[in-house]
Structure formats: structure tokens, C-alpha cells
């Protein structure tokens, strides 16, 4: 293996604002990183943004083929095989679930391939036929992968059960790790007497658990719930809050650039997600961003949330109303505890969740796969 490992990172759409992990990896002295992707917007992307060529690194723009209207897991990239043959990378790292077409396409090149997924519940989504296809393709690809990266430990466990070999190298790292810098430079607003502000940031749908949060806030004095987000469940949540006597400020959706400033007026962020048969939290970007900002976090134990929070926040069993009410009342009444948890959260996020940390985990995975 050469002194510098050449890694080709393949993604469906090039979105510079969501590539901080890859930028951090490109700055590692041991890594010669190349990016490949299209300039076609991805309608299925959880973290959308304008497509474009990053200002850093070496990027190869390819055309999008396959079924772009179905979302990135159904895409292929025109000319990818020729690019791999020309670059001769030590590893190809594909930002895709194991059953994605880009993974199948890359495996045909014969170069050691790593898939990078987030699915932590099941591979059998969609209608019955589509579920069978996904599981079959995932199993076939998993047996051929050189390694696997997942946003969470649950994703590794799922793929192990579906064909990934017990000795295959793995890593837990978010493919899209948020940039901490906007959350570190915003100055807090001037202190003034006001109710303690509990914040929720995200979609207003049943599985996000805002109904549980509202019910648990009932009876706590001196607190306001601030909701940032929209969704189909908003009208029902408004009625519930009114019946429960919980004061709520409904701010609607904010852009990513507006969120750092909004967090300065929030004293506690709650992520009360509820696992469903086909879904659980795969990372918890809001948790990471709140921790960057030094805001204490309370989460449910859905999916990867306990992994993200670690010992730097409060984790409550799903739908445990008594426990969530107790923890919120304790935080509302104890400013010193809020400050202590906020400081611990910021340290944890910067050390373990920031793009540099994810890049370090991926470098180790790439080196292990290339050496095997």
C-alpha cells in the first residue's frame, strides 16, 4: 500500500454544505481523497442543499442515471467504472445503503468497496415485492463488501444479520456530520427574566413524539415550549397543548443558517422520538447541533440517540411520562445543572461527533480494508 491511501468517495449528488466529513477526511495527511457524484438534486435526501462542486479536494462530476426520480438509492453514475479504472483507488467508499444501485455498480469494478448506510431497523421497506428485492440485493452486496460504515451500531447489526461477514471491518460514523463552527460563534442574547424555554426542533409527525413531550410538560410551572418545525400533526398538537394548559410558541420551519441563533434562546432541547415498526432514530442531527451550542439535551432511547448523547445528556425510556416530567422539572428548576450538562454536551460533540472525529474513524476503516 502506498504512503498515502487513495480513497474514492462516491455519492449520488454533490451537496457541498453536507460534505464536512469528506472535507475533514481530505485534510488528513495519510489520505488522497477523490469525490465522485452528480450535479442532479436528490429529492429523497434527508439533508437537502444546493448541488455544486466543493471548493476543496478533487471532484469528478458524473452524470446521474438509473431512476433519479425514485431517490438516490436507485441511482447509478454514468462513467463511474471508467473513473475507477483510471484512478485505481485503494478503496471506494459509497454513501448508500447496501442495497443501493451505486453499491452494486461499484462492486462490479472489483475494487474493495465500502457502503455507508444508516438503516438500523430493517431492510424490508416498501411494498412486498420491493422489500424482497431490497433484502436480496442487500444480502448479495453485503457478502461482497470489503467493509461497512454505519451512522449507528444498529445499522451494523442489521447488515451482519443480512450477509455481512463477521470479520468484515466496520466503523460507526455519520456520513453527514454537521459543521460545528456556526454554533460556536453565535453570542447568547442578553439575560432577562423569562420562563425557561424548552425547545423541540423537527418534523411534527407522530413518530417524533411531540405529543409525549407536551403531556410531560403539563403541570410544570415557569416553562414555555418553543416548537421549530412543521408537519401534518401540527393542528392536533396545538389542540393538545391548549387542553393541557402548556404554553407553546409555534415558530414554524427555520433554515439551517437561522438555527444557531435560535438555539441561543433555548434552555433545553428535547428529542422525544418514538420507535415504530419500520423506523427508529438513525443519528439525531438536532442533538449534535444543540450540543455544539452548549444547550443541554433530553432524548428518548429510540435507535441511535443514546449513542449520540452518551453520558453528556439525559436519556429517557420511550413514553415514560413520569420520568420525562421529572427530568424536565428538574432541569427547569436548576440553572446550574443546565449549564453543567450544556458544557459536557459541547465537549462530547466536538470530540466525538464533529466531522474530524468521523473522518478519523473512516480513515481507520479505509486502512483496514485496503490492507486486508
CSV table of C-alpha atoms in Angstrom, one decimal, residues 120-322:
chain,number,residue,atom,x,y,z
A,120,UNK,CA,-31.0,0.4,11.7
A,121,UNK,CA,-34.3,-1.4,11.8
A,122,UNK,CA,-35.0,-3.5,8.7
A,123,UNK,CA,-34.1,-3.8,5.0
A,124,UNK,CA,-37.6,-4.7,4.0
A,125,UNK,CA,-39.2,-1.3,3.2
A,126,UNK,CA,-41.8,-0.6,0.5
A,127,UNK,CA,-44.3,-3.0,-1.0
A,128,UNK,CA,-43.9,-6.7,-0.6
A,129,UNK,CA,-42.1,-7.1,-4.0
A,130,UNK,CA,-39.8,-4.1,-3.4
A,131,UNK,CA,-39.0,-5.3,0.1
A,132,UNK,CA,-37.9,-8.7,-1.2
A,133,UNK,CA,-35.8,-7.1,-3.9
A,134,UNK,CA,-34.1,-4.8,-1.4
A,135,UNK,CA,-33.3,-7.6,1.0
A,136,UNK,CA,-32.0,-9.9,-1.7
A,137,UNK,CA,-29.7,-7.2,-3.2
A,138,UNK,CA,-28.5,-6.1,0.2
A,139,UNK,CA,-27.6,-9.7,1.1
A,140,UNK,CA,-25.8,-10.3,-2.1
A,141,UNK,CA,-23.9,-7.0,-1.9
A,142,UNK,CA,-23.1,-7.4,1.9
A,143,UNK,CA,-21.3,-10.7,1.2
A,144,UNK,CA,-19.1,-8.9,-1.3
A,145,UNK,CA,-18.3,-5.7,0.6
A,146,UNK,CA,-14.8,-5.1,1.8
A,147,UNK,CA,-16.2,-3.2,4.8
A,148,UNK,CA,-19.2,-1.3,6.1
A,149,UNK,CA,-19.8,2.1,7.8
A,150,UNK,CA,-23.0,3.0,9.5
A,151,UNK,CA,-24.3,6.1,11.2
A,152,UNK,CA,-25.1,3.8,14.2
A,153,UNK,CA,-24.3,0.5,15.8
A,154,UNK,CA,-27.8,-0.8,15.0
A,155,UNK,CA,-27.1,-0.5,11.3
A,156,UNK,CA,-24.0,-2.7,11.6
A,157,UNK,CA,-26.0,-5.3,13.5
A,158,UNK,CA,-28.8,-5.3,10.8
A,159,UNK,CA,-26.3,-5.8,8.0
A,160,UNK,CA,-24.4,-8.6,9.9
A,161,UNK,CA,-27.8,-10.4,10.1
A,162,UNK,CA,-28.2,-9.9,6.3
A,163,UNK,CA,-24.9,-11.2,5.0
A,164,UNK,CA,-22.0,-9.0,6.1
A,165,UNK,CA,-19.2,-11.3,7.2
A,166,UNK,CA,-18.4,-11.5,10.9
A,167,UNK,CA,-14.8,-10.5,10.2
A,168,UNK,CA,-15.6,-7.6,7.8
A,169,UNK,CA,-14.1,-4.3,9.1
A,170,UNK,CA,-16.8,-1.8,10.2
A,171,UNK,CA,-17.0,1.7,11.6
A,172,UNK,CA,-19.7,3.8,13.3
A,173,UNK,CA,-19.6,7.4,11.9
A,174,UNK,CA,-22.1,9.8,10.4
A,175,UNK,CA,-21.7,10.3,6.7
A,176,UNK,CA,-23.1,13.9,7.1
A,177,UNK,CA,-21.7,15.4,10.3
A,178,UNK,CA,-22.8,19.0,10.9
A,179,UNK,CA,-20.2,21.7,10.9
A,180,UNK,CA,-19.8,23.0,14.5
A,181,UNK,CA,-18.5,26.4,13.6
A,182,UNK,CA,-21.8,28.3,13.2
A,183,UNK,CA,-22.9,27.1,16.6
A,184,UNK,CA,-19.7,28.2,18.4
A,185,UNK,CA,-19.6,31.8,17.3
A,186,UNK,CA,-23.2,33.0,18.0
A,187,UNK,CA,-23.4,35.2,21.1
A,188,UNK,CA,-26.1,34.5,23.6
A,189,UNK,CA,-28.8,37.1,23.9
A,190,UNK,CA,-28.8,39.4,26.9
A,191,UNK,CA,-30.1,37.8,30.0
A,192,UNK,CA,-33.6,38.8,31.0
A,193,UNK,CA,-36.3,37.5,33.3
A,194,UNK,CA,-38.3,35.0,31.3
A,195,UNK,CA,-39.7,31.5,31.6
A,196,UNK,CA,-37.3,28.6,31.0
A,197,UNK,CA,-37.6,27.7,27.3
A,198,UNK,CA,-37.8,24.0,26.3
A,199,UNK,CA,-37.2,23.6,22.6
A,200,UNK,CA,-38.3,21.0,20.1
A,201,UNK,CA,-36.8,21.1,16.6
A,202,UNK,CA,-38.0,18.8,13.8
A,203,UNK,CA,-41.0,17.4,11.9
A,204,UNK,CA,-44.4,17.5,13.5
A,205,UNK,CA,-45.4,13.9,12.9
A,206,UNK,CA,-46.5,11.2,15.5
A,207,UNK,CA,-43.2,9.3,15.5
A,208,UNK,CA,-41.3,12.4,16.6
A,209,UNK,CA,-43.1,12.2,20.0
A,210,UNK,CA,-44.1,15.8,20.5
A,211,UNK,CA,-47.4,14.7,21.9
A,212,UNK,CA,-45.4,12.8,24.7
A,213,UNK,CA,-43.4,16.0,25.3
A,214,UNK,CA,-46.5,18.2,25.7
A,215,UNK,CA,-48.1,15.7,28.0
A,216,UNK,CA,-45.0,15.6,30.2
A,217,UNK,CA,-44.7,19.4,30.4
A,218,UNK,CA,-48.2,19.7,31.8
A,219,UNK,CA,-48.1,20.9,35.4
A,220,UNK,CA,-44.5,22.3,35.3
A,221,UNK,CA,-44.6,26.0,36.2
A,222,UNK,CA,-42.4,28.7,34.6
A,223,UNK,CA,-41.7,26.9,31.3
A,224,UNK,CA,-42.5,27.7,27.7
A,225,UNK,CA,-42.3,25.1,24.9
A,226,UNK,CA,-40.8,26.5,21.6
A,227,UNK,CA,-41.6,24.4,18.6
A,228,UNK,CA,-39.5,24.8,15.5
A,229,UNK,CA,-40.8,22.9,12.6
A,230,UNK,CA,-43.9,22.0,10.6
A,231,UNK,CA,-45.8,18.9,9.7
A,232,UNK,CA,-49.1,17.1,9.3
A,233,UNK,CA,-49.6,16.6,13.1
A,234,UNK,CA,-49.4,20.3,14.0
A,235,UNK,CA,-53.2,21.0,14.3
A,236,UNK,CA,-53.6,18.1,16.7
A,237,UNK,CA,-50.6,19.1,18.8
A,238,UNK,CA,-52.0,22.7,19.1
A,239,UNK,CA,-55.2,21.3,20.4
A,240,UNK,CA,-53.4,19.0,22.8
A,241,UNK,CA,-51.3,21.9,24.2
A,242,UNK,CA,-54.3,24.1,24.7
A,243,UNK,CA,-56.2,21.3,26.6
A,244,UNK,CA,-53.1,20.6,28.7
A,245,UNK,CA,-52.5,24.2,29.6
A,246,UNK,CA,-49.0,24.1,28.2
A,247,UNK,CA,-47.7,27.4,26.8
A,248,UNK,CA,-46.3,26.9,23.3
A,249,UNK,CA,-44.6,29.2,20.8
A,250,UNK,CA,-45.0,27.8,17.3
A,251,UNK,CA,-42.2,29.2,15.1
A,252,UNK,CA,-42.6,27.2,12.0
A,253,UNK,CA,-39.7,25.9,10.0
A,254,UNK,CA,-36.3,27.7,10.1
A,255,UNK,CA,-33.4,27.4,7.7
A,256,UNK,CA,-30.2,25.8,8.7
A,257,UNK,CA,-28.5,29.2,8.8
A,258,UNK,CA,-31.2,30.5,11.2
A,259,UNK,CA,-30.9,27.6,13.7
A,260,UNK,CA,-27.7,28.6,15.5
A,261,UNK,CA,-29.2,32.0,16.6
A,262,UNK,CA,-32.5,30.3,17.6
A,263,UNK,CA,-30.7,27.9,19.9
A,264,UNK,CA,-29.3,30.8,22.0
A,265,UNK,CA,-32.8,31.5,23.3
A,266,UNK,CA,-33.5,27.8,24.2
A,267,UNK,CA,-32.5,26.4,27.6
A,268,UNK,CA,-33.2,22.7,27.0
A,269,UNK,CA,-33.6,20.8,23.7
A,270,UNK,CA,-35.8,17.7,23.8
A,271,UNK,CA,-35.8,15.0,21.2
A,272,UNK,CA,-38.7,12.7,22.2
A,273,UNK,CA,-38.6,10.3,19.2
A,274,UNK,CA,-40.8,7.1,19.2
A,275,UNK,CA,-39.7,3.9,17.5
A,276,UNK,CA,-42.2,2.4,15.0
A,277,UNK,CA,-42.1,-1.0,13.3
A,278,UNK,CA,-40.1,0.4,10.4
A,279,UNK,CA,-38.2,3.3,11.8
A,280,UNK,CA,-36.1,4.5,14.7
A,281,UNK,CA,-33.7,7.4,15.1
A,282,UNK,CA,-30.6,6.8,13.0
A,283,UNK,CA,-28.4,9.6,14.3
A,284,UNK,CA,-30.0,12.8,15.7
A,285,UNK,CA,-28.6,15.8,14.0
A,286,UNK,CA,-30.5,18.2,16.2
A,287,UNK,CA,-28.9,16.6,19.2
A,288,UNK,CA,-25.5,17.1,17.8
A,289,UNK,CA,-26.2,20.8,16.9
A,290,UNK,CA,-27.7,21.5,20.3
A,291,UNK,CA,-24.7,20.0,22.0
A,292,UNK,CA,-22.3,22.1,19.8
A,293,UNK,CA,-24.3,25.2,21.0
A,294,UNK,CA,-23.9,24.2,24.7
A,295,UNK,CA,-27.6,23.5,25.1
A,296,UNK,CA,-28.4,20.6,27.4
A,297,UNK,CA,-30.4,17.8,25.7
A,298,UNK,CA,-33.0,15.3,26.8
A,299,UNK,CA,-33.8,12.4,24.4
A,300,UNK,CA,-35.8,9.2,24.3
A,301,UNK,CA,-33.9,6.0,23.9
A,302,UNK,CA,-35.1,5.5,20.3
A,303,UNK,CA,-32.5,4.0,18.0
A,304,UNK,CA,-29.1,5.7,18.0
A,305,UNK,CA,-30.0,8.6,20.3
A,306,UNK,CA,-28.3,7.0,23.4
A,307,UNK,CA,-25.1,6.5,21.3
A,308,UNK,CA,-25.1,10.2,20.3
A,309,UNK,CA,-25.8,11.6,23.7
A,310,UNK,CA,-23.5,9.3,25.7
A,311,UNK,CA,-23.1,10.5,29.3
A,312,UNK,CA,-23.5,14.1,28.3
A,313,UNK,CA,-27.3,14.4,28.4
A,314,UNK,CA,-30.4,12.8,29.8
A,315,UNK,CA,-31.9,9.7,28.1
A,316,UNK,CA,-35.5,8.7,29.0
A,317,UNK,CA,-37.2,5.4,28.0
A,318,UNK,CA,-39.8,6.0,25.3
A,319,UNK,CA,-43.2,7.0,26.6
A,320,UNK,CA,-42.2,7.1,30.2
A,321,UNK,CA,-44.3,10.1,31.1
A,322,UNK,CA,-43.4,10.2,34.8
